[in-house]
PDB file of C-alpha atoms in Angstrom:
ATOM      1  CA  ASP A  13     -24.676 -24.813  -0.685  1.00 68.00           C
ATOM      2  CA  ALA A  14     -24.249 -21.858  -3.026  1.00 83.00           C
ATOM      3  CA  ARG A  15     -21.441 -22.123  -5.519  1.00 93.00           C
ATOM      4  CA  VAL A  16     -20.253 -20.730  -8.819  1.00 97.00           C
ATOM      5  CA  THR A  17     -20.983 -22.996 -11.768  1.00 97.00           C
ATOM      6  CA  GLN A  18     -19.135 -23.102 -15.065  1.00 98.00           C
ATOM      7  CA  THR A  19     -19.828 -24.848 -18.335  1.00 97.00           C
ATOM      8  CA  PRO A  20     -18.386 -26.681 -20.098  1.00 97.00           C
ATOM      9  CA  ARG A  21     -15.918 -28.280 -17.693  1.00 97.00           C
ATOM     10  CA  HIS A  22     -13.727 -29.459 -20.541  1.00 97.00           C
ATOM     11  CA  LYS A  23     -13.461 -28.263 -24.119  1.00 97.00           C
ATOM     12  CA  VAL A  24     -11.245 -29.518 -26.919  1.00 98.00           C
ATOM     13  CA  THR A  25     -11.372 -27.573 -30.137  1.00 97.00           C
ATOM     14  CA  GLU A  26      -9.347 -26.886 -33.210  1.00 97.00           C
ATOM     15  CA  MET A  27      -7.450 -23.710 -33.920  1.00 97.00           C
ATOM     16  CA  GLY A  28      -9.649 -21.063 -35.474  1.00 97.00           C
ATOM     17  CA  GLN A  29     -12.873 -22.241 -33.881  1.00 97.00           C
ATOM     18  CA  GLU A  30     -15.021 -20.088 -31.620  1.00 97.00           C
ATOM     19  CA  VAL A  31     -15.143 -21.024 -27.948  1.00 98.00           C
ATOM     20  CA  THR A  32     -17.760 -19.800 -25.486  1.00 98.00           C
ATOM     21  CA  MET A  33     -17.456 -20.409 -21.768  1.00 98.00           C
ATOM     22  CA  ARG A  34     -20.309 -19.712 -19.367  1.00 98.00           C
ATOM     23  CA  CYS A  35     -20.461 -18.891 -15.697  1.00 98.00           C
ATOM     24  CA  GLN A  36     -23.333 -18.640 -13.261  1.00 97.00           C
ATOM     25  CA  PRO A  37     -22.257 -16.551 -10.264  1.00 97.00           C
ATOM     26  CA  ILE A  38     -23.554 -17.158  -6.774  1.00 95.00           C
ATOM     27  CA  LEU A  39     -27.008 -15.613  -6.392  1.00 94.00           C
ATOM     28  CA  GLY A  40     -26.709 -12.152  -4.894  1.00 92.00           C
ATOM     29  CA  HIS A  41     -23.076 -11.653  -5.786  1.00 93.00           C
ATOM     30  CA  ASN A  42     -22.540  -8.512  -7.832  1.00 90.00           C
ATOM     31  CA  THR A  43     -18.880  -8.850  -8.786  1.00 92.00           C
ATOM     32  CA  VAL A  44     -17.742 -11.384 -11.384  1.00 95.00           C
ATOM     33  CA  PHE A  45     -14.197 -12.123 -12.481  1.00 95.00           C
ATOM     34  CA  TRP A  46     -12.654 -14.181 -15.267  1.00 96.00           C
ATOM     35  CA  TYR A  47      -9.180 -15.658 -14.704  1.00 96.00           C
ATOM     36  CA  ARG A  48      -6.886 -17.797 -16.797  1.00 96.00           C
ATOM     37  CA  GLN A  49      -4.404 -20.216 -15.243  1.00 96.00           C
ATOM     38  CA  THR A  50      -1.394 -21.730 -16.975  1.00 95.00           C
ATOM     39  CA  MET A  51       1.747 -23.371 -15.643  1.00 90.00           C
ATOM     40  CA  MET A  52       3.910 -20.622 -17.089  1.00 89.00           C
ATOM     41  CA  GLN A  53       1.894 -17.529 -16.164  1.00 88.00           C
ATOM     42  CA  GLY A  54      -0.025 -18.678 -13.126  1.00 90.00           C
ATOM     43  CA  LEU A  55      -3.394 -17.132 -12.379  1.00 93.00           C
ATOM     44  CA  GLU A  56      -4.109 -13.986 -14.407  1.00 92.00           C
ATOM     45  CA  LEU A  57      -7.129 -11.714 -14.266  1.00 92.00           C
ATOM     46  CA  LEU A  58      -8.769 -11.299 -17.673  1.00 94.00           C
ATOM     47  CA  ALA A  59     -11.911  -9.282 -16.933  1.00 93.00           C
ATOM     48  CA  TYR A  60     -13.960  -7.936 -14.048  1.00 91.00           C
ATOM     49  CA  PHE A  61     -17.616  -6.928 -13.798  1.00 93.00           C
ATOM     50  CA  ARG A  62     -19.503  -5.119 -11.081  1.00 91.00           C
ATOM     51  CA  ASN A  63     -23.291  -4.972 -11.221  1.00 91.00           C
ATOM     52  CA  ARG A  64     -22.968  -6.417 -14.760  1.00 92.00           C
ATOM     53  CA  ALA A  65     -20.895  -3.467 -15.956  1.00 91.00           C
ATOM     54  CA  PRO A  66     -17.422  -4.238 -17.279  1.00 90.00           C
ATOM     55  CA  LEU A  67     -14.904  -2.408 -15.116  1.00 88.00           C
ATOM     56  CA  ASP A  68     -11.624  -3.784 -16.313  1.00 85.00           C
ATOM     57  CA  ASP A  69     -10.669  -6.037 -19.202  1.00 84.00           C
ATOM     58  CA  SER A  70      -7.072  -4.904 -19.515  1.00 84.00           C
ATOM     59  CA  GLY A  71      -5.817  -8.450 -19.033  1.00 86.00           C
ATOM     60  CA  MET A  72      -7.668  -9.731 -22.049  1.00 90.00           C
ATOM     61  CA  PRO A  73      -6.343  -9.915 -25.634  1.00 87.00           C
ATOM     62  CA  LYS A  74      -8.873  -7.549 -27.192  1.00 86.00           C
ATOM     63  CA  ASP A  75      -8.621  -8.810 -30.732  1.00 92.00           C
ATOM     64  CA  ARG A  76      -9.917 -12.287 -29.965  1.00 95.00           C
ATOM     65  CA  PHE A  77     -11.430 -12.311 -26.465  1.00 96.00           C
ATOM     66  CA  SER A  78     -14.684 -10.797 -25.311  1.00 95.00           C
ATOM     67  CA  ALA A  79     -16.513 -10.950 -21.990  1.00 96.00           C
ATOM     68  CA  GLU A  80     -20.138 -10.067 -21.309  1.00 95.00           C
ATOM     69  CA  MET A  81     -22.809 -10.330 -18.660  1.00 95.00           C
ATOM     70  CA  PRO A  82     -26.151 -10.522 -20.469  1.00 93.00           C
ATOM     71  CA  ASP A  83     -27.913 -10.788 -17.114  1.00 93.00           C
ATOM     72  CA  ALA A  84     -27.100 -11.127 -13.425  1.00 92.00           C
ATOM     73  CA  THR A  85     -27.095 -14.922 -13.587  1.00 94.00           C
ATOM     74  CA  LEU A  86     -24.829 -15.380 -16.602  1.00 97.00           C
ATOM     75  CA  ALA A  87     -21.340 -14.280 -17.553  1.00 97.00           C
ATOM     76  CA  THR A  88     -19.717 -15.372 -20.801  1.00 97.00           C
ATOM     77  CA  LEU A  89     -16.160 -15.437 -22.087  1.00 97.00           C
ATOM     78  CA  LYS A  90     -15.734 -15.884 -25.804  1.00 97.00           C
ATOM     79  CA  ILE A  91     -12.609 -16.558 -27.844  1.00 97.00           C
ATOM     80  CA  GLN A  92     -12.804 -16.095 -31.610  1.00 97.00           C
ATOM     81  CA  PRO A  93     -10.702 -17.355 -33.284  1.00 96.00           C
ATOM     82  CA  SER A  94      -9.044 -19.654 -30.779  1.00 96.00           C
ATOM     83  CA  GLU A  95      -5.323 -20.403 -30.899  1.00 96.00           C
ATOM     84  CA  PRO A  96      -3.202 -23.142 -29.290  1.00 97.00           C
ATOM     85  CA  ARG A  97      -1.708 -20.587 -26.879  1.00 95.00           C
ATOM     86  CA  ASP A  98      -5.193 -20.077 -25.421  1.00 96.00           C
ATOM     87  CA  SER A  99      -5.037 -23.572 -23.935  1.00 97.00           C
ATOM     88  CA  ALA A 100      -5.459 -23.085 -20.189  1.00 97.00           C
ATOM     89  CA  VAL A 101      -7.917 -23.452 -17.355  1.00 98.00           C
ATOM     90  CA  TYR A 102     -10.378 -20.576 -17.253  1.00 98.00           C
ATOM     91  CA  PHE A 103     -11.917 -19.759 -13.892  1.00 98.00           C
ATOM     92  CA  CYS A 104     -14.880 -17.606 -13.094  1.00 97.00           C
ATOM     93  CA  ALA A 105     -15.177 -16.156  -9.598  1.00 96.00           C
ATOM     94  CA  SER A 106     -17.892 -14.128  -7.951  1.00 95.00           C
ATOM     95  CA  GLY A 107     -18.166 -12.096  -4.796  1.00 91.00           C
ATOM     96  CA  PRO A 108     -20.519  -9.965  -2.762  1.00 89.00           C
ATOM     97  CA  ASP A 109     -19.717  -6.283  -2.834  1.00 72.00           C
ATOM     98  CA  SER A 110     -16.473  -6.869  -0.995  1.00 71.00           C
ATOM     99  CA  ASP A 111     -13.057  -8.229  -1.753  1.00 74.00           C
ATOM    100  CA  THR A 112     -13.716 -11.920  -1.090  1.00 85.00           C
ATOM    101  CA  GLN A 113     -14.046 -14.061  -4.209  1.00 90.00           C
ATOM    102  CA  TYR A 114     -15.337 -17.582  -4.676  1.00 93.00           C
ATOM    103  CA  PHE A 115     -14.086 -19.584  -7.596  1.00 96.00           C
ATOM    104  CA  GLY A 116     -15.972 -21.907  -9.892  1.00 97.00           C
ATOM    105  CA  PRO A 117     -14.601 -25.317 -10.901  1.00 97.00           C
ATOM    106  CA  GLY A 118     -13.057 -23.989 -14.112  1.00 97.00           C
ATOM    107  CA  THR A 119     -13.178 -24.825 -17.805  1.00 98.00           C
ATOM    108  CA  ARG A 120     -10.170 -26.720 -19.101  1.00 97.00           C
ATOM    109  CA  LEU A 121      -9.651 -25.575 -22.689  1.00 98.00           C
ATOM    110  CA  THR A 122      -7.417 -27.362 -25.157  1.00 98.00           C
ATOM    111  CA  VAL A 123      -6.929 -25.812 -28.585  1.00 97.00           C
ATOM    112  CA  LEU A 124      -5.301 -28.161 -31.085  1.00 96.00           C
TER     113      LEU A 124
ATOM    114  CA  GLN B  29       9.667  -7.614 -10.599  1.00 60.00           C
ATOM    115  CA  LYS B  30       6.405  -9.410 -10.100  1.00 68.00           C
ATOM    116  CA  GLU B  31       3.915  -7.667  -7.862  1.00 89.00           C
ATOM    117  CA  VAL B  32       3.450 -10.699  -5.625  1.00 93.00           C
ATOM    118  CA  GLU B  33       6.328 -13.106  -5.056  1.00 94.00           C
ATOM    119  CA  GLN B  34       6.276 -16.573  -3.585  1.00 95.00           C
ATOM    120  CA  ASN B  35       8.814 -19.357  -3.428  1.00 91.00           C
ATOM    121  CA  SER B  36       7.505 -22.090  -5.697  1.00 89.00           C
ATOM    122  CA  GLY B  37       8.717 -24.881  -3.414  1.00 88.00           C
ATOM    123  CA  PRO B  38       8.010 -27.622  -2.867  1.00 95.00           C
ATOM    124  CA  LEU B  39       8.072 -27.037   0.859  1.00 96.00           C
ATOM    125  CA  SER B  40       8.218 -30.442   2.504  1.00 97.00           C
ATOM    126  CA  VAL B  41       7.311 -30.852   6.193  1.00 97.00           C
ATOM    127  CA  PRO B  42       6.547 -33.917   8.319  1.00 97.00           C
ATOM    128  CA  GLU B  43       3.059 -34.541   9.569  1.00 97.00           C
ATOM    129  CA  GLY B  44       2.380 -32.625  12.769  1.00 97.00           C
ATOM    130  CA  ALA B  45       4.956 -29.907  12.065  1.00 97.00           C
ATOM    131  CA  ILE B  46       4.321 -26.221  11.452  1.00 97.00           C
ATOM    132  CA  ALA B  47       4.401 -25.211   7.796  1.00 97.00           C
ATOM    133  CA  SER B  48       5.420 -21.618   7.129  1.00 97.00           C
ATOM    134  CA  LEU B  49       4.552 -20.066   3.771  1.00 97.00           C
ATOM    135  CA  ASN B  50       5.777 -16.627   2.825  1.00 96.00           C
ATOM    136  CA  CYS B  51       4.808 -13.979   0.336  1.00 96.00           C
ATOM    137  CA  THR B  52       6.166 -10.523  -0.479  1.00 96.00           C
ATOM    138  CA  TYR B  53       4.455  -7.779  -2.434  1.00 94.00           C
ATOM    139  CA  SER B  54       5.788  -4.726  -4.186  1.00 92.00           C
ATOM    140  CA  ASP B  55       3.006  -2.134  -3.917  1.00 88.00           C
ATOM    141  CA  ARG B  56       3.061  -0.293  -0.585  1.00 87.00           C
ATOM    142  CA  GLY B  57      -0.505   0.808  -1.187  1.00 85.00           C
ATOM    143  CA  SER B  58      -1.803  -2.751  -1.069  1.00 86.00           C
ATOM    144  CA  GLN B  59      -4.971  -2.954   0.971  1.00 83.00           C
ATOM    145  CA  SER B  60      -6.027  -6.535   1.488  1.00 91.00           C
ATOM    146  CA  PHE B  61      -4.236  -9.851   1.578  1.00 94.00           C
ATOM    147  CA  PHE B  62      -5.520 -13.330   0.933  1.00 95.00           C
ATOM    148  CA  TRP B  63      -4.405 -16.925   1.059  1.00 97.00           C
ATOM    149  CA  TYR B  64      -6.006 -19.436  -1.288  1.00 97.00           C
ATOM    150  CA  ARG B  65      -5.433 -23.172  -1.294  1.00 97.00           C
ATOM    151  CA  GLN B  66      -5.522 -25.061  -4.573  1.00 97.00           C
ATOM    152  CA  TYR B  67      -5.496 -28.836  -4.783  1.00 97.00           C
ATOM    153  CA  SER B  68      -4.204 -30.333  -8.005  1.00 94.00           C
ATOM    154  CA  GLY B  69      -6.840 -30.109 -10.706  1.00 93.00           C
ATOM    155  CA  LYS B  70      -9.187 -28.073  -8.535  1.00 95.00           C
ATOM    156  CA  SER B  71     -10.094 -24.415  -8.186  1.00 96.00           C
ATOM    157  CA  PRO B  72      -8.587 -21.983  -5.662  1.00 96.00           C
ATOM    158  CA  GLU B  73     -10.346 -21.970  -2.305  1.00 95.00           C
ATOM    159  CA  LEU B  74     -10.184 -18.987   0.040  1.00 93.00           C
ATOM    160  CA  ILE B  75      -8.798 -19.963   3.434  1.00 94.00           C
ATOM    161  CA  MET B  76      -7.690 -16.708   5.081  1.00 93.00           C
ATOM    162  CA  PHE B  77      -7.748 -12.969   4.596  1.00 93.00           C
ATOM    163  CA  ILE B  78      -6.059 -10.236   6.597  1.00 95.00           C
ATOM    164  CA  TYR B  79      -6.217  -6.466   6.411  1.00 92.00           C
ATOM    165  CA  SER B  80      -4.280  -5.172   9.422  1.00 91.00           C
ATOM    166  CA  ASN B  81      -0.756  -5.620  10.670  1.00 93.00           C
ATOM    167  CA  GLY B  82      -0.318  -8.505  13.065  1.00 94.00           C
ATOM    168  CA  ASP B  83      -1.674 -12.007  13.328  1.00 95.00           C
ATOM    169  CA  LYS B  84      -5.049 -13.474  12.516  1.00 95.00           C
ATOM    170  CA  GLU B  85      -5.857 -17.003  13.617  1.00 96.00           C
ATOM    171  CA  ASP B  86      -8.481 -19.391  12.291  1.00 95.00           C
ATOM    172  CA  GLY B  87      -8.228 -22.935  13.575  1.00 96.00           C
ATOM    173  CA  ARG B  88      -4.867 -24.374  12.558  1.00 97.00           C
ATOM    174  CA  PHE B  89      -4.151 -21.422  10.255  1.00 97.00           C
ATOM    175  CA  THR B  90      -2.514 -18.134  11.203  1.00 97.00           C
ATOM    176  CA  ALA B  91      -1.997 -15.299   8.754  1.00 97.00           C
ATOM    177  CA  GLN B  92       0.651 -12.713   9.588  1.00 97.00           C
ATOM    178  CA  LEU B  93       0.945  -9.306   7.961  1.00 96.00           C
ATOM    179  CA  ASN B  94       3.822  -6.847   8.153  1.00 95.00           C
ATOM    180  CA  LYS B  95       3.112  -3.858   5.947  1.00 93.00           C
ATOM    181  CA  ALA B  96       6.384  -2.118   6.768  1.00 93.00           C
ATOM    182  CA  SER B  97       8.341  -5.073   5.427  1.00 94.00           C
ATOM    183  CA  GLN B  98       5.745  -5.835   2.757  1.00 94.00           C
ATOM    184  CA  TYR B  99       5.284  -9.459   3.550  1.00 94.00           C
ATOM    185  CA  VAL B 100       2.463 -11.725   4.487  1.00 97.00           C
ATOM    186  CA  SER B 101       2.813 -15.265   5.733  1.00 97.00           C
ATOM    187  CA  LEU B 102       0.642 -18.263   6.470  1.00 97.00           C
ATOM    188  CA  LEU B 103       1.399 -20.702   9.260  1.00 97.00           C
ATOM    189  CA  ILE B 104      -0.257 -24.088   9.325  1.00 97.00           C
ATOM    190  CA  ARG B 105       0.008 -25.815  12.686  1.00 97.00           C
ATOM    191  CA  ASP B 106      -0.197 -29.588  13.114  1.00 97.00           C
ATOM    192  CA  SER B 107       0.196 -30.086   9.353  1.00 97.00           C
ATOM    193  CA  GLN B 108      -1.735 -32.985   7.877  1.00 97.00           C
ATOM    194  CA  PRO B 109      -1.163 -34.859   4.599  1.00 97.00           C
ATOM    195  CA  SER B 110      -4.501 -33.382   3.475  1.00 97.00           C
ATOM    196  CA  ASP B 111      -2.887 -29.937   3.663  1.00 97.00           C
ATOM    197  CA  SER B 112      -0.658 -30.899   0.730  1.00 97.00           C
ATOM    198  CA  ALA B 113      -1.612 -28.414  -1.975  1.00 97.00           C
ATOM    199  CA  THR B 114      -0.453 -25.229  -3.644  1.00 97.00           C
ATOM    200  CA  TYR B 115      -0.975 -22.113  -1.557  1.00 98.00           C
ATOM    201  CA  LEU B 116      -1.582 -18.905  -3.462  1.00 97.00           C
ATOM    202  CA  CYS B 117      -0.988 -15.502  -1.963  1.00 96.00           C
ATOM    203  CA  ALA B 118      -3.129 -12.700  -3.405  1.00 94.00           C
ATOM    204  CA  VAL B 119      -3.206  -8.965  -2.899  1.00 93.00           C
ATOM    205  CA  ILE B 120      -5.599  -6.157  -3.737  1.00 89.00           C
ATOM    206  CA  VAL B 121      -3.488  -3.140  -4.578  1.00 80.00           C
ATOM    207  CA  ASP B 122      -6.099  -0.430  -4.994  1.00 77.00           C
ATOM    208  CA  SER B 123      -9.733   0.377  -4.308  1.00 72.00           C
ATOM    209  CA  SER B 124     -10.942  -2.161  -6.848  1.00 74.00           C
ATOM    210  CA  TYR B 125     -11.563  -5.792  -6.024  1.00 77.00           C
ATOM    211  CA  LYS B 126      -8.895  -6.999  -8.438  1.00 83.00           C
ATOM    212  CA  LEU B 127      -6.737  -9.751  -6.995  1.00 88.00           C
ATOM    213  CA  ILE B 128      -3.094 -10.031  -7.996  1.00 90.00           C
ATOM    214  CA  PHE B 129      -1.882 -13.574  -7.397  1.00 93.00           C
ATOM    215  CA  GLY B 130       1.541 -14.931  -6.684  1.00 94.00           C
ATOM    216  CA  SER B 131       2.658 -18.044  -8.503  1.00 94.00           C
ATOM    217  CA  GLY B 132       2.012 -20.216  -5.455  1.00 95.00           C
ATOM    218  CA  THR B 133       4.021 -22.402  -3.095  1.00 96.00           C
ATOM    219  CA  ARG B 134       3.575 -26.144  -3.284  1.00 97.00           C
ATOM    220  CA  LEU B 135       3.354 -27.725   0.160  1.00 97.00           C
ATOM    221  CA  LEU B 136       3.992 -31.429   0.751  1.00 97.00           C
ATOM    222  CA  VAL B 137       3.164 -32.886   4.157  1.00 97.00           C
ATOM    223  CA  ARG B 138       4.893 -36.235   4.626  1.00 96.00           C
ATOM    224  CA  PRO B 139       3.021 -38.878   6.676  1.00 93.00           C
TER     225      PRO B 139
END
């Protein structure tokens, strides 16, 4: 049963600390997406990769967020420095070369 | 105006009834339309997608698309308490695979 995996599932950190979230897309999927979900803003797209190349990161605060795909089996989302307003659930999703996307379980981030 | 609009609910229906969830979108060029279900504390799960005007049925679910009126709906027949969740409408507005989500409608199915 292929699925997207994300680590860690939960992260509590203090303001100013670096946070790295990892995602393993479904094998064979060549599109990867990072989303953030909050009660106030709902589900927002942060970044989007196709064949490991970043295609769109316009939803991401550039000064503190960065997203990379070092290889086809790993996508990372980094926040440095973290702020309390970054507290949210961060989802990774992957898809075959089509418009269907499959979501991972998410990382619940709390920044104190 | 948000690109994808949904009534936040909650929409409350009795068990066995038909639940009707609606979504409107602002971009006439929108290509593809999706319904995701999200249980509390869980990740969104794709349940239906539709590309062409008309109805698409899958088991108890029917997606309806009307591009002229810019709305898409999801009907759930014979609603069950296990259908209680938030239903997210999502749209792809261009040739990318970027999904634009609505804020979701919370559905409660009363036993």
